[in-house]
Phi, psi and omega in degrees: 000105180270137182250136177252110189262135175242125176240119173249134192209147174210125176046067182225035182308322179305328187244339197289333179299315180295322178304305184290326175302319180290335176285322182281350176271354179306130175294332174279109186262002176272074175222163171225148178229146178237119175257109190258116188243114171301144183300145176198183189238001189260009175091008181303310189294323178300319177303311182294321179301319184290328171286331177290326175293333181263356180217109180295354176278352180257123180248141178241130191234098180289129178287144183283339172200175182301116183243342183076178194286312182304310180298317180299313172306311176304316180299324181296313184292321180293329175297316179285335175047062177292162171293168177317312179270010180294162189250123181250129181243129178264131171228114176291144189295346185246007168254189188201161173285142190288328181203172186276004173257008186299314183288335180292323176295316180297313184299320178297318180295319184274353171302335177268123191294345175284347175274118182251337184205136169228151175222177186193207180247152181228156164271165173240149174240130190211142165265106185293137174091000178304138179314309192296318185291323181295314180305314178295319176301312170310312181298318183292325176291323174303311184290329173084022191225061173303140176293148181228158175239025172280170183276158172280136181296139178311315187295323178293318176301319183295321182276356183062038186239045178271341189287347174274357186263010184078161187280124182228356183277073182291160172301148358273144176255128185218144186201163175280139186303328177297334173290319180299312186285357177265356175289125185294141180300322184292344179277358181252007185243148170278184188297344180260003178082014180266154172303138179305135172247357180226150179058034190288325173301315178295327185287337172274320185287318189301304180304312180300316184294323175293313179298322186281314184070181189296323191299325194235013178247133174236134174262121175270123190276340177291142178282113182251349198220143177246118188265128194262102176272359182270351184276097193287357178274000179286146182299326180300335180262323186282328186224070183299328181289318175304313185297319181292316186300315179303312185296317176300318187286329180291317179294331180279351185278153182300151177288152170280151169282178177294141176296133174224142181308137175302145172087005176268001175100347183251347182086179188254350188214000000 
C-alpha cells in the first residue's frame, strides 16, 4: 500500500527537520512525499533538500512565489500523481508524526477498499501562553465553537449534516484521490475568486466527508500526529478573525451528495 504524503511548508526551519525525520523513520516504508516550499529566508528549503538528498522518496518542489497552503498541497499531490484510488496523506511542514507506526496504521486502514477517508486524534506541541495562541483561544470562546477531534456521529454523516456540528476532522487527514478531485473549484476559493488562505482543512474535508458518508469514513482513535501550536505564523494564530469568518462561510455552504463513479448516470455530487 503506497501512501502519497503531501507536505506544504513556509518558514518553519525550527521544526521542519523533525517533521521530515519523523516521516523517514516510519516502519511502513512504501511512501513517496512531495515537499512544497513557499519562498522564505529561514533555511526551510535547505532542510528539505538535505533530506531529499538522503532519501529518494522525498521530492522537493520550491514554489515560484508565495502560494499558501491550499495551492501547494494540490501541487504536491498532482506532482505525486497517485491513481484515482491512491491515498493522499496531509502532513504540515511544522508538524510531525507521533511515532514510527503512524503510516502503518494508515496503510492498514486503507488496505480495505471501502475506506475512502480517515481522520483522527492528535497530540499538540505548544508554547503555553503565547499571545497568538491566547488570541485564537479568546476568539473561539467568543465564537462559541471550539474545535474537537471526536468523531462525527454516523447518522449525521449519513444525512450530510455535519457542518453545523463544529470542526472535528482532526489530523491526520488522509483520503483517496477521487474524493479530492471531486471537490468543486469554487468551494476552494474566497468571495473574490482567490484560493483560500484560511480554514483550508475544512474546505477540503467537509466535502470529502459528505461524499464518503459513514460507510467509507473511518475515525482513527490512536494518536498518530503531533500538531504544532507553537508556530505563531499559522493563519489560525495570526489572523483568528479571518480563520473564523472563512470557517463560517464554509459551514454555510450546501452539503455535497454521496460520491458515485463517473459514468454511472447519477453524477459525482
